[in-house]
Tab-separated table of C-alpha atoms in Angstrom:
chain	number	residue	atom	x	y	z
A	1	MET	CA	0.282	-0.017	0.137
A	2	THR	CA	1.568	3.909	-0.654
A	3	GLU	CA	0.898	6.037	1.544
A	4	ALA	CA	1.079	9.772	0.096
A	5	THR	CA	0.595	13.143	1.619
A	6	ALA	CA	-0.034	16.390	-0.501
A	7	GLY	CA	3.073	18.880	-0.169
A	8	SER	CA	4.120	22.227	-2.452
A	9	ALA	CA	6.797	24.947	-3.385
A	10	GLY	CA	8.168	25.781	-0.582
A	11	GLN	CA	7.049	23.659	2.250
A	12	GLY	CA	8.562	20.527	3.760
A	13	ALA	CA	11.844	18.711	4.154
A	14	ALA	CA	13.651	18.431	0.978
A	15	PRO	CA	13.275	14.364	-0.393
A	16	ARG	CA	16.066	12.385	0.521
A	17	GLY	CA	14.673	9.616	-0.941
A	18	ILE	CA	14.016	9.183	-5.213
A	19	VAL	CA	11.918	11.698	-6.857
A	20	VAL	CA	10.342	11.092	-9.983
A	21	GLY	CA	8.698	13.402	-12.503
A	22	VAL	CA	5.861	13.253	-13.551
A	23	ASP	CA	3.094	15.368	-15.846
A	24	GLY	CA	0.664	12.826	-17.343
A	25	SER	CA	2.030	11.470	-20.059
A	26	ASP	CA	2.645	8.336	-20.974
A	27	GLN	CA	7.030	8.691	-20.907
A	28	SER	CA	6.983	10.112	-16.938
A	29	ILE	CA	4.339	7.013	-16.459
A	30	CYS	CA	7.107	4.809	-17.505
A	31	ALA	CA	9.002	6.433	-15.602
A	32	LEU	CA	6.769	6.246	-12.354
A	33	VAL	CA	6.331	3.205	-12.279
A	34	TRP	CA	9.636	2.424	-12.584
A	35	ALA	CA	10.490	4.884	-10.085
A	36	ALA	CA	8.430	2.981	-7.802
A	37	GLU	CA	9.858	-0.826	-8.298
A	38	GLU	CA	13.362	1.007	-7.334
A	39	ALA	CA	12.567	2.728	-4.077
A	40	GLN	CA	10.403	-0.899	-3.160
A	41	ARG	CA	14.143	-1.976	-3.922
A	42	ARG	CA	15.830	0.668	-1.888
A	43	ARG	CA	13.530	0.432	0.833
A	44	THR	CA	13.610	4.321	0.649
A	45	PRO	CA	10.759	7.383	-0.615
A	46	LEU	CA	8.921	7.789	-3.491
A	47	HIS	CA	8.447	11.354	-3.859
A	48	VAL	CA	5.842	12.020	-7.049
A	49	VAL	CA	6.825	15.436	-8.303
A	50	THR	CA	5.155	17.892	-11.010
A	51	ALA	CA	6.515	21.591	-11.379
A	52	TYR	CA	4.823	25.323	-13.256
A	53	THR	CA	5.550	28.355	-14.223
A	54	VAL	CA	2.503	30.502	-15.350
A	55	PRO	CA	3.012	31.868	-18.706
A	56	VAL	CA	2.375	34.818	-19.486
A	57	PHE	CA	1.055	36.074	-22.700
A	58	ALA	CA	-0.495	38.815	-25.575
A	59	ALA	CA	-3.421	39.924	-23.870
A	60	SER	CA	-4.354	41.212	-27.839
A	61	SER	CA	-2.913	41.845	-30.989
A	62	MET	CA	-3.674	44.962	-31.531
A	63	ASP	CA	-1.762	46.260	-28.448
A	64	ALA	CA	1.747	45.548	-26.390
A	65	GLY	CA	-0.478	44.476	-23.145
A	66	TYR	CA	-0.413	41.160	-21.196
A	67	ALA	CA	-1.807	39.159	-18.777
A	68	THR	CA	-1.260	35.934	-16.959
A	69	LEU	CA	-3.254	32.954	-16.345
A	70	ASP	CA	-4.550	32.731	-12.745
A	71	ASP	CA	-2.179	30.667	-10.655
A	72	SER	CA	-4.957	28.674	-9.566
A	73	VAL	CA	-6.795	27.169	-12.168
A	74	ILE	CA	-2.750	25.646	-13.442
A	75	ARG	CA	-2.129	24.789	-9.660
A	76	GLU	CA	-5.748	22.610	-9.699
A	77	GLY	CA	-4.365	20.977	-13.062
A	78	ALA	CA	-0.942	19.992	-11.781
A	79	GLU	CA	-2.842	18.442	-8.929
A	80	ALA	CA	-5.154	16.042	-10.527
A	81	VAL	CA	-2.106	14.808	-12.402
A	82	LEU	CA	-0.727	14.065	-9.033
A	83	GLU	CA	-3.498	12.795	-7.565
A	84	GLN	CA	-3.513	10.300	-10.751
A	85	ALA	CA	-0.197	8.893	-10.948
A	86	VAL	CA	-0.412	8.518	-7.425
A	87	ALA	CA	-3.049	5.999	-7.944
A	88	LYS	CA	-1.252	4.695	-10.429
A	89	ILE	CA	1.487	3.314	-8.231
A	90	ASP	CA	-1.239	2.176	-5.280
A	91	GLY	CA	-0.269	-1.144	-5.482
A	92	TYR	CA	3.298	-0.714	-4.360
A	93	ASN	CA	4.140	-1.505	-0.786
A	94	LEU	CA	5.670	2.491	-0.559
A	95	ASP	CA	5.790	5.445	1.530
A	96	VAL	CA	4.998	8.125	-1.037
A	97	ASP	CA	4.012	11.773	-1.636
A	98	SER	CA	3.765	14.182	-3.649
A	99	ARG	CA	3.965	17.743	-4.385
A	100	VAL	CA	3.166	20.286	-6.976
A	101	GLU	CA	6.461	23.300	-7.198
A	102	THR	CA	5.912	26.111	-8.859
A	103	GLY	CA	9.198	27.127	-11.001
A	104	ASP	CA	11.051	25.904	-14.828
A	105	ALA	CA	11.428	22.530	-14.463
A	106	ALA	CA	15.073	21.315	-14.957
A	107	GLY	CA	15.806	24.025	-11.591
A	108	VAL	CA	13.153	22.193	-9.684
A	109	LEU	CA	15.267	19.049	-10.670
A	110	LEU	CA	18.223	20.709	-9.933
A	111	GLU	CA	17.245	21.811	-6.504
A	112	LEU	CA	15.418	18.901	-5.374
A	113	SER	CA	18.563	16.765	-6.802
A	114	GLU	CA	20.695	18.304	-3.587
A	115	GLN	CA	19.288	16.133	-0.629
A	116	ALA	CA	17.381	12.710	-2.868
A	117	GLU	CA	19.253	9.622	-4.191
A	118	LEU	CA	18.143	9.389	-6.826
A	119	ILE	CA	16.030	11.634	-9.479
A	120	VAL	CA	13.854	9.672	-12.229
A	121	VAL	CA	12.207	11.118	-15.513
A	122	GLY	CA	11.095	10.224	-19.189
A	123	THR	CA	12.005	10.682	-22.177
A	124	ARG	CA	9.616	13.481	-23.271
A	125	GLY	CA	6.401	14.752	-22.179
A	126	ARG	CA	3.842	16.971	-22.511
A	127	GLY	CA	5.864	20.986	-22.981
A	128	GLY	CA	5.363	21.341	-19.732
A	129	PHE	CA	7.603	19.705	-16.385
A	130	MET	CA	8.958	16.990	-18.553
A	131	GLY	CA	8.698	18.204	-22.307
A	132	ARG	CA	11.344	20.792	-20.347
A	133	LEU	CA	13.682	18.319	-20.376
A	134	LEU	CA	15.192	17.834	-23.818
A	135	GLY	CA	13.949	20.842	-24.718
A	136	SER	CA	16.267	23.596	-24.705
A	137	VAL	CA	17.766	22.925	-20.879
A	138	SER	CA	18.117	19.328	-21.704
A	139	SER	CA	22.321	19.129	-20.575
A	140	ALA	CA	21.017	20.833	-17.518
A	141	VAL	CA	19.562	17.721	-15.347
A	142	PRO	CA	22.578	14.875	-16.617
A	143	ALA	CA	25.208	17.580	-16.010
A	144	HIS	CA	24.340	19.674	-12.537
A	145	ALA	CA	22.171	17.382	-10.601
A	146	GLU	CA	24.178	16.655	-7.548
A	147	CYS	CA	22.763	12.982	-7.650
A	148	PRO	CA	22.288	10.634	-10.628
A	149	THR	CA	19.459	10.284	-12.551
A	150	VAL	CA	17.535	7.409	-14.965
A	151	THR	CA	16.288	8.698	-17.542
A	152	ILE	CA	13.027	5.873	-18.952
A	153	PRO	CA	12.402	6.460	-22.662
A	154	LEU	CA	8.849	5.152	-23.942
A	155	ALA	CA	10.078	1.989	-25.435
A	156	CYS	CA	10.417	0.565	-21.903
A	157	ALA	CA	7.265	-0.072	-21.498
A	158	PRO	CA	6.861	-3.573	-22.757
A	159	ARG	CA	9.451	-4.332	-19.294
A	160	LEU	CA	7.537	-2.541	-16.830
A	161	GLY	CA	4.135	-4.393	-16.922
A	162	ASP	CA	0.656	-4.158	-17.703
A	163	LEU	CA	0.647	-0.084	-18.091
A	164	ASP	CA	-1.712	-0.053	-20.503
A	165	ILE	CA	0.179	2.859	-22.966
A	166	GLU	CA	0.026	2.458	-26.763
A	167	VAL	CA	3.979	1.764	-27.967
A	168	PRO	CA	5.167	2.624	-31.903
A	169	ARG	CA	5.787	-0.910	-33.135
A	170	SER	CA	8.773	0.073	-33.868
A	171	LYS	CA	9.639	0.898	-30.627
A	172	GLU	CA	8.038	-2.287	-28.692
A	173	GLN	CA	10.041	-5.052	-31.179
A	174	ALA	CA	13.148	-3.649	-30.669
A	175	VAL	CA	11.889	-3.549	-26.314
A	176	ARG	CA	10.149	-6.479	-26.060
A	177	PRO	CA	10.774	-8.408	-22.353
A	178	GLU	CA	12.073	-11.652	-23.151
A	179	ASP	CA	14.775	-9.597	-25.167
A	180	ILE	CA	16.377	-7.851	-21.850
A	181	GLU	CA	19.378	-9.637	-20.213
A	182	ARG	CA	19.625	-9.540	-16.282
A	183	VAL	CA	22.720	-7.254	-16.739
A	184	VAL	CA	24.171	-3.709	-15.955
A	185	VAL	CA	26.278	-2.220	-17.817
A	186	VAL	CA	28.740	0.185	-17.579
A	187	GLY	CA	30.230	2.872	-20.318
A	188	VAL	CA	33.955	2.803	-18.803
A	189	ASP	CA	37.063	5.311	-20.431
A	190	GLY	CA	40.023	5.162	-18.176
A	191	SER	CA	38.615	8.780	-16.431
A	192	GLU	CA	38.343	8.828	-12.808
A	193	GLN	CA	34.926	10.167	-13.866
A	194	ALA	CA	34.438	6.545	-15.581
A	195	ARG	CA	35.654	5.091	-12.918
A	196	ASN	CA	33.665	7.708	-10.752
A	197	ALA	CA	29.795	5.476	-12.351
A	198	THR	CA	31.434	1.608	-12.178
A	199	LEU	CA	30.872	2.601	-8.589
A	200	VAL	CA	27.305	3.653	-8.653
A	201	ALA	CA	26.901	0.600	-11.373
A	202	ALA	CA	28.244	-1.922	-9.144
A	203	GLU	CA	26.106	-0.872	-6.596
A	204	GLN	CA	23.506	-1.169	-8.904
A	205	ALA	CA	24.024	-3.987	-10.210
A	206	GLU	CA	24.826	-6.618	-6.752
A	207	ARG	CA	21.188	-4.159	-5.746
A	208	LEU	CA	19.862	-6.214	-8.529
A	209	GLY	CA	21.447	-8.870	-7.865
A	210	TYR	CA	22.912	-8.760	-11.985
A	211	PRO	CA	26.539	-9.294	-13.440
A	212	LEU	CA	28.749	-5.887	-14.235
A	213	LYS	CA	29.667	-5.574	-17.975
A	214	MET	CA	32.397	-2.946	-18.278
A	215	VAL	CA	32.048	-1.685	-21.662
A	216	CYS	CA	35.030	0.270	-23.349
A	217	ALA	CA	35.113	1.132	-26.496
A	218	LEU	CA	37.361	1.664	-29.849
A	219	PRO	CA	36.575	3.194	-32.184
A	220	PRO	CA	37.947	2.369	-35.811
A	221	PHE	CA	40.722	5.005	-36.865
A	222	THR	CA	39.828	7.776	-39.391
A	223	GLY	CA	39.735	11.158	-41.719
A	224	SER	CA	43.373	12.679	-40.343
A	225	LEU	CA	44.474	9.697	-39.031
A	226	ALA	CA	43.965	7.642	-41.880
A	227	TRP	CA	47.992	7.707	-41.556
A	228	VAL	CA	48.349	5.594	-39.107
A	229	PRO	CA	49.872	2.073	-39.712
A	230	ALA	CA	46.279	0.919	-37.898
A	231	PRO	CA	46.888	-2.957	-37.952
A	232	LEU	CA	50.262	-2.398	-35.571
A	233	ASP	CA	49.352	0.576	-33.394
A	234	ARG	CA	45.676	-0.393	-32.883
A	235	GLU	CA	46.767	-3.594	-31.974
A	236	ALA	CA	48.887	-2.482	-29.599
A	237	LEU	CA	45.965	-0.034	-28.526
A	238	TYR	CA	43.799	-2.755	-28.067
A	239	SER	CA	46.251	-4.712	-26.082
A	240	ASP	CA	46.251	-1.334	-23.807
A	241	ILE	CA	43.249	-1.208	-22.633
A	242	ARG	CA	42.706	-4.237	-22.299
A	243	GLU	CA	45.297	-4.375	-19.429
A	244	GLN	CA	43.571	-1.454	-17.916
A	245	LEU	CA	39.906	-2.596	-18.357
A	246	ASP	CA	41.696	-5.893	-17.096
A	247	ALA	CA	42.857	-3.941	-13.715
A	248	GLY	CA	39.414	-2.135	-13.489
A	249	VAL	CA	37.675	-5.157	-12.742
A	250	ALA	CA	40.198	-6.287	-10.136
A	251	TRP	CA	40.000	-3.042	-8.275
A	252	ILE	CA	35.389	-3.549	-8.212
A	253	LYS	CA	35.841	-6.840	-7.670
A	254	SER	CA	37.554	-6.001	-4.910
A	255	HIS	CA	35.371	-4.110	-3.181
A	256	PHE	CA	32.159	-5.987	-4.542
A	257	PRO	CA	33.684	-9.889	-3.915
A	258	ASN	CA	30.859	-11.231	-4.594
A	259	LEU	CA	29.994	-9.522	-7.658
A	260	HIS	CA	29.824	-10.661	-11.345
A	261	VAL	CA	32.574	-8.164	-13.311
A	262	ILE	CA	32.763	-8.805	-16.831
A	263	GLY	CA	35.141	-6.329	-18.467
A	264	GLU	CA	34.663	-5.583	-22.275
A	265	VAL	CA	36.431	-3.962	-25.009
A	266	GLN	CA	34.034	-3.227	-28.609
A	267	ASP	CA	35.140	-2.469	-31.941
A	268	GLY	CA	33.018	0.542	-32.644
A	269	SER	CA	31.498	4.031	-32.647
A	270	PRO	CA	31.550	4.288	-28.643
A	271	VAL	CA	27.274	6.493	-29.061
A	272	GLU	CA	25.908	3.701	-30.958
A	273	LEU	CA	27.117	1.120	-28.784
A	274	LEU	CA	25.549	3.164	-26.269
A	275	ILE	CA	22.963	3.016	-27.374
A	276	GLU	CA	22.308	-0.123	-28.528
A	277	ALA	CA	23.674	-1.491	-25.689
A	278	THR	CA	20.021	0.428	-23.417
A	279	ARG	CA	18.052	-2.129	-26.247
A	280	THR	CA	18.436	-5.040	-23.890
A	281	ALA	CA	20.846	-3.645	-21.372
A	282	GLU	CA	18.667	-3.132	-17.584
A	283	LEU	CA	20.376	-0.850	-16.955
A	284	LEU	CA	23.232	0.973	-18.552
A	285	VAL	CA	25.401	3.827	-17.046
A	286	VAL	CA	27.785	6.144	-17.969
A	287	GLY	CA	29.257	8.799	-16.019
A	288	THR	CA	29.534	13.501	-16.889
A	289	ARG	CA	32.269	13.309	-18.831
A	290	GLY	CA	35.268	11.687	-19.320
A	291	ARG	CA	38.439	11.537	-22.433
A	292	GLY	CA	35.761	11.732	-24.985
A	293	GLY	CA	34.732	7.708	-24.964
A	294	PHE	CA	31.597	6.132	-23.469
A	295	ALA	CA	30.701	9.419	-20.865
A	296	GLY	CA	32.745	12.191	-22.620
A	297	MET	CA	30.259	11.385	-25.474
A	298	LEU	CA	27.228	11.736	-22.999
A	299	LEU	CA	27.445	15.248	-22.301
A	300	GLY	CA	29.375	16.973	-25.440
A	301	SER	CA	27.494	16.965	-28.739
A	302	THR	CA	25.676	14.327	-29.357
A	303	SER	CA	24.599	13.534	-26.005
A	304	GLN	CA	20.959	14.461	-27.371
A	305	GLY	CA	21.148	11.345	-30.783
A	306	VAL	CA	21.686	9.345	-26.928
A	307	LEU	CA	19.590	10.225	-24.858
A	308	HIS	CA	16.276	10.931	-27.622
A	309	HIS	CA	17.084	7.168	-29.564
A	310	ALA	CA	18.271	4.538	-26.232
A	311	LYS	CA	16.076	1.709	-25.815
A	312	GLY	CA	15.724	1.402	-22.060
A	313	PRO	CA	16.623	2.822	-18.686
A	314	VAL	CA	19.903	5.438	-18.950
A	315	MET	CA	21.598	6.126	-15.401
A	316	VAL	CA	23.846	9.652	-15.212
A	317	VAL	CA	26.437	9.832	-12.380
A	318	PRO	CA	27.606	13.043	-11.584
A	319	ASP	CA	30.876	13.866	-11.029
A	320	LYS	CA	31.711	12.917	-7.208
A	321	HIS	CA	34.532	11.952	-5.719
A	322	ASP	CA	34.433	8.533	-3.940
A	323	PRO	CA	37.269	7.133	-1.574
A	324	ARG	CA	37.252	3.825	-2.941
A	325	LEU	CA	38.795	5.665	-6.386
A	326	ASP	CA	42.452	5.654	-4.138
A	327	ASP	CA	43.323	2.922	-3.733
A	328	ARG	CA	42.561	1.874	-7.945
A	329	ARG	CA	46.598	2.185	-9.253
A	330	ASN	CA	47.335	-0.959	-6.675
A	331	PHE	CA	45.568	-2.933	-9.011
A	332	GLY	CA	47.093	-2.336	-12.783
A	333	PRO	CA	47.852	0.364	-14.836
A	334	LEU	CA	46.477	3.719	-15.252
A	335	PRO	CA	46.460	6.149	-18.258
A	336	ASP	CA	50.123	7.603	-18.916
A	337	ALA	CA	48.396	11.202	-17.834
A	338	GLU	CA	46.139	10.160	-14.501
A	339	GLY	CA	49.216	7.192	-13.336
A	340	GLN	CA	52.782	10.082	-13.216
């Protein structure tokens, strides 16, 4: 049974569990159900939040006057969205509260992330709370949140049970429940940011009871690098990456001795491999930035492509120092810049 309470902007303590943003869209319902399942696994409270701003519009095409919509009308609509959302997760054994916040959606989420342990959002919505996240402020939440952020695409609906949500056929085929592999995948590129993400991914894999797969991309030589003697240098590069990845696996195993950890070096574009991994993995985890590989690409020029085309949940882990990072060099070689 859920236990729901209502809140509002500026009222009550800052949430310390999982925060999920809703706006009544199918995408936000997917995020809501995923967040409820995760909160139940973690035995932590779930905070269901929607946000709005009072729009200002031209009162007449003949003059420069402006009028403001009645705040109470918009707020009543937001409260109705929250009520419907909470009803959808009534069967979960959770402590749930709901709140209406006023302000820009990204700003609201970033403020709440200061105390929350996880932020969960859908990838698109009605143009309000959720719609803002992949609009003009698309990189603000994952890039600047103080806690990990998970985005849930509409393609996840078949994974989440009978939600009575119509998913486009192409997306449904890509994420059939029987296709899902019980594994948490983390993109690594030798950076400290990626190692930090790997620690969070390992915690999630251990929580789920699934293996952790650490994947590093080895892009092909193209363009100005075509003159490089590819066979010789690529073999050497692969050997170096493999050695560093094996050291990383050993390091993670030292902190999670009961976790099954796999290390893979894959040929191909980091972004394409990221997108493909989301199709069958239970969860993909990446850092906010890195060396231009997995983590570095996510919030770079290709970030929108990755998030818009993901077929499954993607967790973005903020760049924070974890004391467990300090003993990584004891397990084998680091990239040259860090090994000095």
